[in-house]
Amino acid sequence: MIDLHYWPTPNGHKITLFLEEAGVEYRIIPVNIGAGEQFQPDFLKIAPNNRMPAIVDHEPVDGGEPIAIFESGAILLYLADKYGAFIGADLRSRTETIQWLMWQMGGLGPMLGQNHHFSGYAPEKIPYAIDRYVKETNRLYGVLDRRLADRDFITGEYSIADMACYPWIVPHERQGQNLDDFPNVKRWFEAIAARPHTITAYAKGAAISENKPMTEEAKKILFGQTAKVLG
Ligand SMILES: N[C@@H](CCC(=O)N[C@@H](CS)C(=O)NCC(=O)O)C(=O)O
């Protein structure tokens, strides 16, 4: 059994996409990040970065103690290795999957996250910051579009690289992007959206928290954190 510490955000959705596709038995433990549950001591033992998602695998393959993992990319890689699924099996395709997973973790996720922040949440609308992240988002969409020009999925077969990227493309409108400008991304996006396990994964998220605008209270908890949040 896998415990998934989760809230339905792009990084959270990555893991339910995998678990649903792989047919793994798992239990969702909600971490309401807008209410500050990411600072609870028991959660910090699993996820010292006070961010979800995180998992605890109670049946690791070595038969030892449960393993706790934080960072969505590390979780996807762990699960792909454990279940032998959604990652290339040979050296070259495995390396490609990891490379695009890291591209998402180091680029697509952080840059689009800043886009969401400055375009949507920041109390001041700072034109320079909005322009910088909307443009960088556009560049990254272009990279993905070129990659998808001659293949259905990022590394050919549906993989953890797609699962990492897809949830970040879902809010493309609020990132100031038009999928019609990226026809390969659009085709890929629509194909993943239509997968039955994608629909189930997103329905599980919606059952935990409706996609409502962020409250002022939640913004105070989420933004402006310093080292003091961990006591
Ligand atoms: N690099 C981390 C980022 C995780 C992350 O930023 N999670 C956000 C929600 S998408 C969170 O838990 N935020 C809580 C907070 O900001 O205190 C990962 O990919 O797992």
Coordinates of C-alpha atoms and ligand atoms in Angstrom, one line a residue:
M1 CA 0.0 0.0 0.0
I2 CA 1.2 3.5 -0.9
D3 CA 0.2 6.5 1.2
L4 CA 0.0 9.6 -1.0
H5 CA 0.2 12.9 0.8
Y6 CA -1.6 15.1 -1.7
W7 CA -3.5 18.2 -2.6
P8 CA -4.9 18.6 -6.1
T9 CA -2.3 21.0 -7.6
P10 CA -0.2 20.3 -10.7
N11 CA 2.6 18.6 -8.7
G12 CA 0.0 16.6 -6.8
H13 CA -1.8 15.4 -10.0
K14 CA 1.5 14.0 -11.4
I15 CA 1.4 11.2 -8.8
T16 CA -2.3 10.3 -9.1
L17 CA -1.8 10.1 -12.9
F18 CA 0.9 7.5 -12.3
L19 CA -0.9 5.5 -9.6
E20 CA -4.1 5.4 -11.6
E21 CA -2.4 4.3 -14.8
A22 CA -0.4 1.6 -13.1
G23 CA -3.4 0.3 -11.1
V24 CA -1.5 0.6 -7.8
E25 CA -3.4 0.4 -4.5
Y26 CA -3.0 3.7 -2.7
R27 CA -4.6 5.9 0.0
I28 CA -4.8 9.6 -0.3
I29 CA -4.0 11.6 2.8
P30 CA -5.0 15.2 2.0
V31 CA -2.5 18.0 2.9
N32 CA -4.5 21.2 2.7
I33 CA -1.7 23.6 1.8
G34 CA -4.0 26.6 1.9
A35 CA -4.7 25.8 5.6
G36 CA -1.0 25.2 6.5
E37 CA -1.1 21.4 6.9
Q38 CA 2.3 21.2 5.2
F39 CA 3.8 22.5 8.4
Q40 CA 2.5 19.7 10.7
P41 CA 5.5 17.9 12.4
D42 CA 4.3 14.5 11.2
F43 CA 4.2 15.7 7.6
L44 CA 7.6 17.3 7.9
K45 CA 9.1 14.0 8.9
I46 CA 8.1 12.7 5.5
A47 CA 8.6 15.9 3.5
P48 CA 11.2 18.2 5.1
N49 CA 10.7 20.8 2.4
N50 CA 7.1 21.5 3.6
R51 CA 5.7 20.8 0.1
M52 CA 3.5 18.1 -1.2
P53 CA 3.3 15.6 -2.9
A54 CA 5.0 12.9 -0.8
I55 CA 4.5 9.2 -0.5
V56 CA 5.2 6.5 2.0
D57 CA 5.6 3.0 0.5
H58 CA 4.8 0.4 3.1
E59 CA 6.0 -2.5 0.9
P60 CA 9.3 -1.5 -0.6
V61 CA 10.9 -4.1 -2.8
D62 CA 13.7 -4.8 -0.4
G63 CA 11.2 -5.9 2.2
G64 CA 12.5 -3.4 4.7
E65 CA 11.0 -0.5 6.7
P66 CA 8.6 1.8 4.9
I67 CA 10.2 4.3 2.6
A68 CA 9.2 8.0 2.6
I69 CA 9.8 10.1 -0.5
F70 CA 9.3 13.8 -1.3
E71 CA 9.8 15.7 -4.6
S72 CA 7.4 14.7 -7.4
G73 CA 10.2 13.8 -9.8
A74 CA 11.8 11.5 -7.3
I75 CA 8.5 9.9 -6.5
L76 CA 7.7 9.3 -10.2
L77 CA 11.1 7.8 -10.8
Y78 CA 10.8 5.5 -7.7
L79 CA 7.3 4.3 -8.8
A80 CA 8.4 3.8 -12.4
D81 CA 11.3 1.7 -11.2
K82 CA 9.2 -0.2 -8.6
Y83 CA 6.4 -1.1 -11.1
G84 CA 8.6 -1.4 -14.2
A85 CA 6.2 1.0 -16.0
F86 CA 6.2 4.3 -17.8
I87 CA 9.9 4.6 -18.2
G88 CA 12.2 3.3 -21.0
A89 CA 13.6 -0.1 -20.2
D90 CA 16.9 0.2 -22.1
L91 CA 19.7 2.6 -21.3
R92 CA 18.9 5.1 -24.0
S93 CA 15.1 5.4 -23.6
R94 CA 15.4 5.4 -19.8
T95 CA 18.0 8.2 -20.0
E96 CA 15.6 10.1 -22.3
T97 CA 12.7 9.7 -19.9
I98 CA 14.8 11.0 -17.0
Q99 CA 16.1 13.9 -19.1
W100 CA 12.6 15.1 -19.9
L101 CA 11.5 14.5 -16.4
M102 CA 14.3 16.7 -15.2
W103 CA 13.4 19.3 -17.8
Q104 CA 10.0 19.5 -16.3
M105 CA 11.3 19.6 -12.7
G106 CA 14.0 22.2 -13.3
G107 CA 12.3 24.3 -16.0
L108 CA 8.7 23.8 -16.9
G109 CA 7.4 23.5 -13.3
P110 CA 9.3 26.3 -11.6
M111 CA 8.9 28.8 -14.5
L112 CA 5.2 28.2 -14.9
G113 CA 4.8 28.4 -11.2
Q114 CA 6.3 31.9 -11.2
N115 CA 4.0 32.7 -14.1
H116 CA 1.0 31.7 -12.0
H117 CA 2.3 33.7 -9.1
F118 CA 3.0 37.0 -10.9
S119 CA 0.1 36.8 -13.4
G120 CA -2.5 35.6 -10.9
Y121 CA -1.6 35.8 -7.2
A122 CA 0.8 38.7 -6.7
P123 CA -1.0 41.6 -5.0
E124 CA 0.9 44.0 -7.3
K125 CA 0.8 43.5 -11.0
I126 CA 4.5 43.9 -12.0
P127 CA 4.7 44.1 -15.8
Y128 CA 8.4 43.1 -15.9
A129 CA 7.8 40.0 -13.9
I130 CA 4.6 39.0 -15.7
D131 CA 6.3 39.5 -19.1
R132 CA 9.4 37.6 -18.1
Y133 CA 7.5 34.5 -17.0
V134 CA 4.8 34.6 -19.7
K135 CA 7.6 34.7 -22.3
E136 CA 9.6 32.0 -20.7
T137 CA 6.4 29.8 -20.5
N138 CA 6.0 30.5 -24.2
R139 CA 9.5 29.4 -25.0
L140 CA 9.1 26.2 -23.0
Y141 CA 5.9 25.4 -24.8
G142 CA 7.8 25.9 -28.0
V143 CA 10.5 23.4 -26.8
L144 CA 7.7 20.8 -26.0
D145 CA 6.0 21.5 -29.3
R146 CA 9.2 20.8 -31.3
R147 CA 9.8 17.6 -29.3
L148 CA 6.3 16.3 -30.0
A149 CA 6.5 17.1 -33.7
D150 CA 7.4 13.5 -34.7
R151 CA 6.1 11.4 -31.8
D152 CA 2.9 10.9 -29.8
F153 CA 4.4 11.3 -26.4
I154 CA 7.6 13.0 -25.1
T155 CA 9.7 9.9 -25.3
G156 CA 7.6 7.9 -27.8
E157 CA 5.5 5.8 -25.3
Y158 CA 3.4 7.5 -22.6
S159 CA 5.8 7.9 -19.7
I160 CA 6.5 9.7 -16.4
A161 CA 7.9 12.6 -18.4
D162 CA 4.4 13.2 -19.9
M163 CA 2.8 12.7 -16.4
A164 CA 5.1 15.3 -15.0
C165 CA 4.4 17.9 -17.8
Y166 CA 0.7 17.4 -18.5
P167 CA -0.7 18.9 -15.2
W168 CA 1.3 22.1 -15.8
I169 CA -0.2 22.5 -19.3
V170 CA -3.8 22.2 -17.9
P171 CA -3.8 25.8 -16.8
H172 CA -2.5 27.1 -20.1
E173 CA -5.0 29.9 -20.4
R174 CA -4.1 31.5 -17.1
Q175 CA -0.4 31.2 -18.2
G176 CA -1.3 33.5 -21.2
Q177 CA -0.8 30.7 -23.7
N178 CA -3.0 29.6 -26.6
L179 CA -2.6 25.9 -27.5
D180 CA -3.5 26.7 -31.1
D181 CA 0.0 28.2 -31.4
F182 CA 1.4 24.8 -30.4
P183 CA -0.4 22.2 -32.5
N184 CA 1.7 19.3 -31.4
V185 CA 1.3 20.2 -27.7
K186 CA -2.4 20.5 -28.4
R187 CA -2.7 17.0 -29.9
W188 CA -0.6 15.5 -27.0
F189 CA -2.7 17.4 -24.4
E190 CA -6.0 16.3 -25.8
A191 CA -4.8 12.7 -26.0
I192 CA -3.7 12.6 -22.4
A193 CA -6.9 14.5 -21.2
A194 CA -9.0 11.8 -22.9
R195 CA -7.3 8.8 -21.2
P196 CA -9.7 7.2 -18.7
H197 CA -7.1 7.2 -15.9
T198 CA -6.4 10.9 -16.4
I199 CA -10.2 11.5 -16.0
T200 CA -10.2 9.3 -12.8
A201 CA -7.1 11.0 -11.3
Y202 CA -8.6 14.5 -11.8
A203 CA -12.0 13.4 -10.5
K204 CA -10.3 12.2 -7.3
G205 CA -8.6 15.6 -6.9
A206 CA -11.9 17.4 -7.5
A207 CA -13.5 15.3 -4.8
I208 CA -10.9 16.5 -2.3
S209 CA -11.0 20.2 -3.2
E210 CA -12.9 22.1 -5.8
N211 CA -10.8 24.3 -8.0
K212 CA -11.8 27.6 -6.3
P213 CA -9.9 30.9 -6.4
M214 CA -7.3 31.1 -3.7
T215 CA -8.4 32.9 -0.5
E216 CA -6.5 35.8 1.0
E217 CA -5.9 33.6 4.1
A218 CA -4.3 30.9 2.0
K219 CA -2.1 33.5 0.2
K220 CA -0.8 34.6 3.6
I221 CA 0.1 31.0 4.4
L222 CA 1.7 30.2 1.1
F223 CA 3.5 33.3 0.1
G224 CA 6.4 35.0 1.8
Q225 CA 7.6 32.0 3.8
T226 CA 11.0 32.3 5.4
A227 CA 13.1 29.8 7.3
K228 CA 11.0 30.6 10.4
V229 CA 8.0 28.6 9.0
L230 CA 9.8 25.4 10.1
G231 CA 10.4 26.8 13.7
Ligands
LIG1 N1 9.6 20.6 -6.4 C1 8.5 20.1 -5.6 C2 7.5 21.3 -5.6 C3 6.3 20.9 -4.8 C4 5.4 22.1 -4.5 O1 5.8 23.2 -4.8 N2 4.2 21.8 -4.0 C5 3.3 22.9 -3.6 C6 2.0 22.8 -4.3 S1 2.1 22.5 -6.0 C7 3.2 23.0 -2.1 O2 3.1 21.9 -1.5 N3 3.1 24.2 -1.5 C8 3.0 24.3 -0.1 C9 3.7 25.6 0.3 O3 4.0 26.4 -0.5 O4 3.8 25.8 1.5 C10 7.9 18.9 -6.3 O5 7.9 18.8 -7.5 O6 7.4 18.0 -5.5

